[in-house]
CSV table of C-alpha atoms in Angstrom, one decimal:
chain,number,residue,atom,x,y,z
A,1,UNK,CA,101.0,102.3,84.0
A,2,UNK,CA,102.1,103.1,87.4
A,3,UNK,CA,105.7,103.7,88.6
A,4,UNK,CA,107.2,103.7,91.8
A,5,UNK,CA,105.7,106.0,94.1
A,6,UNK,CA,102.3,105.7,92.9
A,7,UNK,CA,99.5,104.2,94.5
A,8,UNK,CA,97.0,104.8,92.2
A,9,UNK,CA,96.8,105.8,88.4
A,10,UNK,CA,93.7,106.1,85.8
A,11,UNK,CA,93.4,106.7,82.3
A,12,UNK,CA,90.2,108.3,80.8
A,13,UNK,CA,88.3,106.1,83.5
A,14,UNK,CA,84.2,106.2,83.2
A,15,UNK,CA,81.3,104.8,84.5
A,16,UNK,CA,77.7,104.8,83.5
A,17,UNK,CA,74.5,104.0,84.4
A,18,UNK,CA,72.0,104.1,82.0
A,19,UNK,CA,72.3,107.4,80.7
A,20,UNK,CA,73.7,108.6,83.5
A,21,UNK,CA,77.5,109.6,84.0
A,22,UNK,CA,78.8,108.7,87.2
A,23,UNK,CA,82.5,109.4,86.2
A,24,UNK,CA,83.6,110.7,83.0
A,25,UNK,CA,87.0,110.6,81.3
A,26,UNK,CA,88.9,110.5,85.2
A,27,UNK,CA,92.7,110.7,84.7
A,28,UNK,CA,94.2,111.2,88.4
A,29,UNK,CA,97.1,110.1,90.4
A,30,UNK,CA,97.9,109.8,93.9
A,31,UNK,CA,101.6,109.4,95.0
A,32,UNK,CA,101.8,107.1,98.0
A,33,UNK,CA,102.2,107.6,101.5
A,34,UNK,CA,99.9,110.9,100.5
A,35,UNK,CA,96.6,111.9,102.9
A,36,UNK,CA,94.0,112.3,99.3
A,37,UNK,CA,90.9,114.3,99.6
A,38,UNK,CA,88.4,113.5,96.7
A,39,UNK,CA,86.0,116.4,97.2
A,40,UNK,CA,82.5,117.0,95.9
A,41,UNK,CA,78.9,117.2,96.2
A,42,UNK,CA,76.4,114.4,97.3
A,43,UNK,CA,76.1,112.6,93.5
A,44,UNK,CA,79.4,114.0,92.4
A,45,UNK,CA,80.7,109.9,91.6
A,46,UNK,CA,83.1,109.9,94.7
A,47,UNK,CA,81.7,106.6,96.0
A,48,UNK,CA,81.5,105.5,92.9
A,49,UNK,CA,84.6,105.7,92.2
A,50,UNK,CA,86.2,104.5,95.3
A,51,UNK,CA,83.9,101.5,94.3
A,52,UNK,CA,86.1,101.1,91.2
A,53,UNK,CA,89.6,101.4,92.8
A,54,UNK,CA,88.7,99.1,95.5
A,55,UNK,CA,87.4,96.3,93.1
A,56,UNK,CA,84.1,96.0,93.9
A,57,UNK,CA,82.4,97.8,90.9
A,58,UNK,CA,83.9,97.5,87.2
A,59,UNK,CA,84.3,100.6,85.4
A,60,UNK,CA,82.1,101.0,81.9
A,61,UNK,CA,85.8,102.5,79.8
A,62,UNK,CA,89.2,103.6,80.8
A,63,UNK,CA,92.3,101.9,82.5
A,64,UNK,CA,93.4,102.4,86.2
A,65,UNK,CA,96.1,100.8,88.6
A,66,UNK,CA,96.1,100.7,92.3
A,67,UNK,CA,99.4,99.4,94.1
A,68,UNK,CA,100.1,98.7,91.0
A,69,UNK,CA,97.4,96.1,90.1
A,70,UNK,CA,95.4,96.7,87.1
A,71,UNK,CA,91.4,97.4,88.2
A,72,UNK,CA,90.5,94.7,85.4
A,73,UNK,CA,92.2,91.8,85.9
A,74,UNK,CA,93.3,92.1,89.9
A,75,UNK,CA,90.2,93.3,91.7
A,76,UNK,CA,90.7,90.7,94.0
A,77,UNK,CA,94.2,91.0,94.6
A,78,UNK,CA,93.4,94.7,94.7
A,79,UNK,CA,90.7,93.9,97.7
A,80,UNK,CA,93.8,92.2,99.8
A,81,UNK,CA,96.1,94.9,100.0
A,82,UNK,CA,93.8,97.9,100.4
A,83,UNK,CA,91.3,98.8,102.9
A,84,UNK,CA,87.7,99.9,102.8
A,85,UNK,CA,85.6,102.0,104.9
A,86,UNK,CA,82.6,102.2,103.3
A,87,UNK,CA,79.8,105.5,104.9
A,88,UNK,CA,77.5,103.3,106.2
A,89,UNK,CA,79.3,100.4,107.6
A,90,UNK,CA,78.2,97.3,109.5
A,91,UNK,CA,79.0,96.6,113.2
A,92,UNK,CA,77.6,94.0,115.5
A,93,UNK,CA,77.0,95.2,118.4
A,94,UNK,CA,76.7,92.2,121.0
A,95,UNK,CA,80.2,92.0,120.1
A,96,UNK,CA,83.0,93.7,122.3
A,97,UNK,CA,85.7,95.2,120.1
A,98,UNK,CA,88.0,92.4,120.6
A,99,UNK,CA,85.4,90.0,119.4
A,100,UNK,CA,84.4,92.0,116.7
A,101,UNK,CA,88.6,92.6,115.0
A,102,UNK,CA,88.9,88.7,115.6
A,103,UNK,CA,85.5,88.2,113.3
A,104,UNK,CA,86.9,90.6,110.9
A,105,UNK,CA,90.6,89.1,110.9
A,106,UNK,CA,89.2,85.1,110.1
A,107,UNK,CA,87.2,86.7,106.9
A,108,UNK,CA,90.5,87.7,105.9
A,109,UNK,CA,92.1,84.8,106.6
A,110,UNK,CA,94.1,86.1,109.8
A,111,UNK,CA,93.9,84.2,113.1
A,112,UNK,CA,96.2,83.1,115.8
A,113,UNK,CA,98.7,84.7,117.9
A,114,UNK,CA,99.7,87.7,115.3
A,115,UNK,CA,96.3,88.5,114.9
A,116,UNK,CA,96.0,89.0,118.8
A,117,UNK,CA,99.3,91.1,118.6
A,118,UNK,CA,97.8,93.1,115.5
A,119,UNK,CA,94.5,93.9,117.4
A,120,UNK,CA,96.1,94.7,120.6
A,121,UNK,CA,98.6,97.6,119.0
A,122,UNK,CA,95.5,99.0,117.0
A,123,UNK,CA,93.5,99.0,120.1
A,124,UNK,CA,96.1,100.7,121.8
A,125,UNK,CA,97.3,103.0,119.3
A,126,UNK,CA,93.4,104.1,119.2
A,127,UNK,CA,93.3,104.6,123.0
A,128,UNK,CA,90.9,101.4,123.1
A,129,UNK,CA,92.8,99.1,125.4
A,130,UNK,CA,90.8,99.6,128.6
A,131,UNK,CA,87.5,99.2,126.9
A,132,UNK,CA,88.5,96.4,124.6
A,133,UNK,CA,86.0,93.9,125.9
A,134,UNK,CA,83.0,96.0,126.4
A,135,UNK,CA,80.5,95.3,123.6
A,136,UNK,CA,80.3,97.9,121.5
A,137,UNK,CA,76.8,98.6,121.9
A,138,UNK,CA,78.3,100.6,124.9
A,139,UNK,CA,80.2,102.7,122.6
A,140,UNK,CA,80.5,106.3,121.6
A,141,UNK,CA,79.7,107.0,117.9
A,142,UNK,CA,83.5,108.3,118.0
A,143,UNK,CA,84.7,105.2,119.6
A,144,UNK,CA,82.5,102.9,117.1
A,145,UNK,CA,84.3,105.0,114.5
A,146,UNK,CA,87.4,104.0,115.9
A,147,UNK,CA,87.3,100.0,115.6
A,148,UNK,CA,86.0,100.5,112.1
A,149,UNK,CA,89.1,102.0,111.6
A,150,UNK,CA,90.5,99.3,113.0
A,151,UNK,CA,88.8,96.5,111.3
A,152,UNK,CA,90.2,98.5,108.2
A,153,UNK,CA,93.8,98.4,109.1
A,154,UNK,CA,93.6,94.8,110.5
A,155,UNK,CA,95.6,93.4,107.9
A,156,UNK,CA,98.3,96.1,107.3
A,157,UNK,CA,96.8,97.6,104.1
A,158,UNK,CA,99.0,99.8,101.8
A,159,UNK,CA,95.8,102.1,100.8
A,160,UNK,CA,93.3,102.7,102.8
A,161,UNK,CA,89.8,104.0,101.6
A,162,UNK,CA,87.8,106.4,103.8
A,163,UNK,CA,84.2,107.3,102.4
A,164,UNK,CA,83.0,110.0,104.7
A,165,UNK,CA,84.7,109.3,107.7
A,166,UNK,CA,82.8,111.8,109.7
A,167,UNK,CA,79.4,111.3,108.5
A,168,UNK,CA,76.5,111.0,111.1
A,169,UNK,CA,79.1,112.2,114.2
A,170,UNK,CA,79.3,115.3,116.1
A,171,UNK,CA,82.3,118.1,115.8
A,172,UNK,CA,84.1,116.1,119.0
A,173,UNK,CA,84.0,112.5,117.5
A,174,UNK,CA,84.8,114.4,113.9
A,175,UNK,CA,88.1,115.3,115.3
A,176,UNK,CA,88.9,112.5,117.1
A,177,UNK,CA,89.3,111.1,113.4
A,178,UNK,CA,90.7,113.9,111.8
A,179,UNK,CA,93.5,113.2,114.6
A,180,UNK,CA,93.1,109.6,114.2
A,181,UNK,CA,94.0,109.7,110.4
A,182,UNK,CA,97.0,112.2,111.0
A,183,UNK,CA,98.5,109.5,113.5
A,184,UNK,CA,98.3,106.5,111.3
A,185,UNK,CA,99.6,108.8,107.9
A,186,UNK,CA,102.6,109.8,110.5
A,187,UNK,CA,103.3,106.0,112.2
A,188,UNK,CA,102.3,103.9,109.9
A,189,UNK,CA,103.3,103.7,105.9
A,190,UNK,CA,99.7,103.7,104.9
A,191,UNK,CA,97.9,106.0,102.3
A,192,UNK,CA,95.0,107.3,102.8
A,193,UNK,CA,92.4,108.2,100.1
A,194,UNK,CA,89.9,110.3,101.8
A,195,UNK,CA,86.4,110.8,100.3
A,196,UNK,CA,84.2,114.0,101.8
A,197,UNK,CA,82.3,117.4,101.3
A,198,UNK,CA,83.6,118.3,104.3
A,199,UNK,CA,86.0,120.9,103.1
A,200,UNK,CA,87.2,122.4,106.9
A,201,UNK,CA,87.6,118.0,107.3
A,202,UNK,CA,89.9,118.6,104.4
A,203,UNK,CA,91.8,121.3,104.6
A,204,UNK,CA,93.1,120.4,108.2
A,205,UNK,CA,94.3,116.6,107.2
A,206,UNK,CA,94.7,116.0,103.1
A,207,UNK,CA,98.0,117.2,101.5
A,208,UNK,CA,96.5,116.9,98.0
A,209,UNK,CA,92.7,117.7,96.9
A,210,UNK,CA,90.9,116.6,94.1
A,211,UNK,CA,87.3,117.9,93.6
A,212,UNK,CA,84.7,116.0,91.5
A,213,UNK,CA,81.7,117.8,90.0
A,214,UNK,CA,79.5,115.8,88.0
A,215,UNK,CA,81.6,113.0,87.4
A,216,UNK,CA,84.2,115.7,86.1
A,217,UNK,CA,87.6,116.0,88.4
A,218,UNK,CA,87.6,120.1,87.7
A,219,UNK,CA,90.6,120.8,90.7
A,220,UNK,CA,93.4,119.1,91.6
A,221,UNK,CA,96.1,120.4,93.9
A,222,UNK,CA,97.3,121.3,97.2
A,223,UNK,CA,94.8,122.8,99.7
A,224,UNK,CA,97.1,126.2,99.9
A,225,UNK,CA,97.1,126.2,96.3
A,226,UNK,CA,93.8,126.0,95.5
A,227,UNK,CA,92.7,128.3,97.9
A,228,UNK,CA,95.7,130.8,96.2
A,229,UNK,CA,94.3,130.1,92.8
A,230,UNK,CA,90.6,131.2,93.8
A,231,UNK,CA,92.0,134.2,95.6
A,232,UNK,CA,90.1,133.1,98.6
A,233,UNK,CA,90.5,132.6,102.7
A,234,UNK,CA,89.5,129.2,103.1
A,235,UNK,CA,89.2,125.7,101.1
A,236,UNK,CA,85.5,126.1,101.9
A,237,UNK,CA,85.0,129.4,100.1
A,238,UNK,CA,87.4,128.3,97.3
A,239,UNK,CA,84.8,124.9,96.8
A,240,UNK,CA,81.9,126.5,96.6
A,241,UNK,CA,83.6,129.0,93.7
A,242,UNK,CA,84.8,125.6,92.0
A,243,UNK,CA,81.2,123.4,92.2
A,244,UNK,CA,78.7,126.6,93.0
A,245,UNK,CA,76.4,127.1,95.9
A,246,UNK,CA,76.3,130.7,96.6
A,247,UNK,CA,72.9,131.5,98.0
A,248,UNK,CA,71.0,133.6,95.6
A,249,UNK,CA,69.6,136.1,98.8
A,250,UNK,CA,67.4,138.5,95.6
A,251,UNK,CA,65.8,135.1,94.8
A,252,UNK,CA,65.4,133.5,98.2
A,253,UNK,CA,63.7,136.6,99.4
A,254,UNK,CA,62.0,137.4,95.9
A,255,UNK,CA,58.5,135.9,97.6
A,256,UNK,CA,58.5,138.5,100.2
């Protein structure tokens, strides 16, 4: 189902819950070494579906492929080539950073000398290595942000899952990942599949765009291009064309 050049590949993929539809009828593909946007409101089925692709949730119908293992019958392998950065991660925080990337490495089986070497170019690459023993409860939120991304990488994934990188920090620590992400897409061989509603977030660091509306992906292209298509400025103005959100001023003020 997947050929070279793909990283992931899905086939009239759903989920439900109840009688709700999380996903419905997903076909998408993401060629690797690409910087993904999946796009959408808060209940859209982003996570959800990032919680398909990474093999932790199975889907209710379809067929799907990542790094060419099959979502049914691989999840695990599926879980030891791909990374996960979930929105609300956990951290210890009596921890230094160090500590912390050598606690994450021995759950997946890492330890040792390259481990050490692993953690010490990821610490340096982030612009960690003078703090690396501090305990993290020390940290920024953007420096926090940064040995997650860390702990993600630790063992060289070939996909990398981001669900809302930049929730809960501010505009400075926002684009120390944004910068962050561009780095690792340009040095490393790693693709990135990026879920957000922040469309700005978006436009300055995904090459391709998909945007989810009630399970439904209703856009799928380049960030240029769908900004041509709506005849529109910005990807954030062509968004809120795609999934609504206009403010209705006649009714807002209607109580006056």
């Amino acid at each position: 189902m997947t050929g070279n050049g793909i990283v992931i590949q899905t086939e009239a993929l759903n989920k439900t819950f109840g009688p709700v539809r999380a996903v419905v009828d997903l076909d998408l593909e993401v060629r690797a070494g690409s910087r993904f946007g999946f796009l959408g409101p808060n209940g859209a089925g982003k996570t959800t579906t990032v919680r398909i692709l990474s093999g932790l949730l199975k889907q209710t119908s379809g067929r799907g492929k990542v790094c060419g293992l099959d979502i049914d019958t691989q999840r695990d392998e599926i879980k030891a080539i791909t990374g996960l950065l979930p929105e609300s991660p956990g951290l210890y925080s009596k921890l230094s950073a160090v500590e912390f990337l050598e606690f994450i490495g021995a759950l997946n089986d890492h330890n040792g000398e390259s481990l050490m070497k692993r953690i010490d170019a990821l610490l340096g690459m982030l612009g960690l290595e003078g703090r690396q023993d501090d305990l993290l409860e020390s940290y920024s939120s953007g420096m926090k942000q940064k040995v997650l991304v860390a702990s993600t990488l630790l063992h060289e994934p070939k996909l990398v899952f981001l669900d809302e990188p930049t929730s809960r920090l501010d505009p400075s620590a926002s684009a120390l990942v944004k910068d962050l992400i561009l780095v690792l897409a340009e040095e490393t061989e790693t693709s990135f599949f990026i879920c957000t509603h922040m469309t700005s977030f978006a436009e300055d660091v995904c090459d391709v765009i998909g945007i989810l509306n009630e399970g439904e992906l209703v856009t799928l292209g380049s960030p240029e291009d769908i900004i041509q298509a709506a005849h529109v400025s910005d990807l954030e103005e062509a968004y809120l064309q795609i999934v609504g959100g206009q403010v209705d001023r006649e009714a807002l003020l209607a109580w006056r």
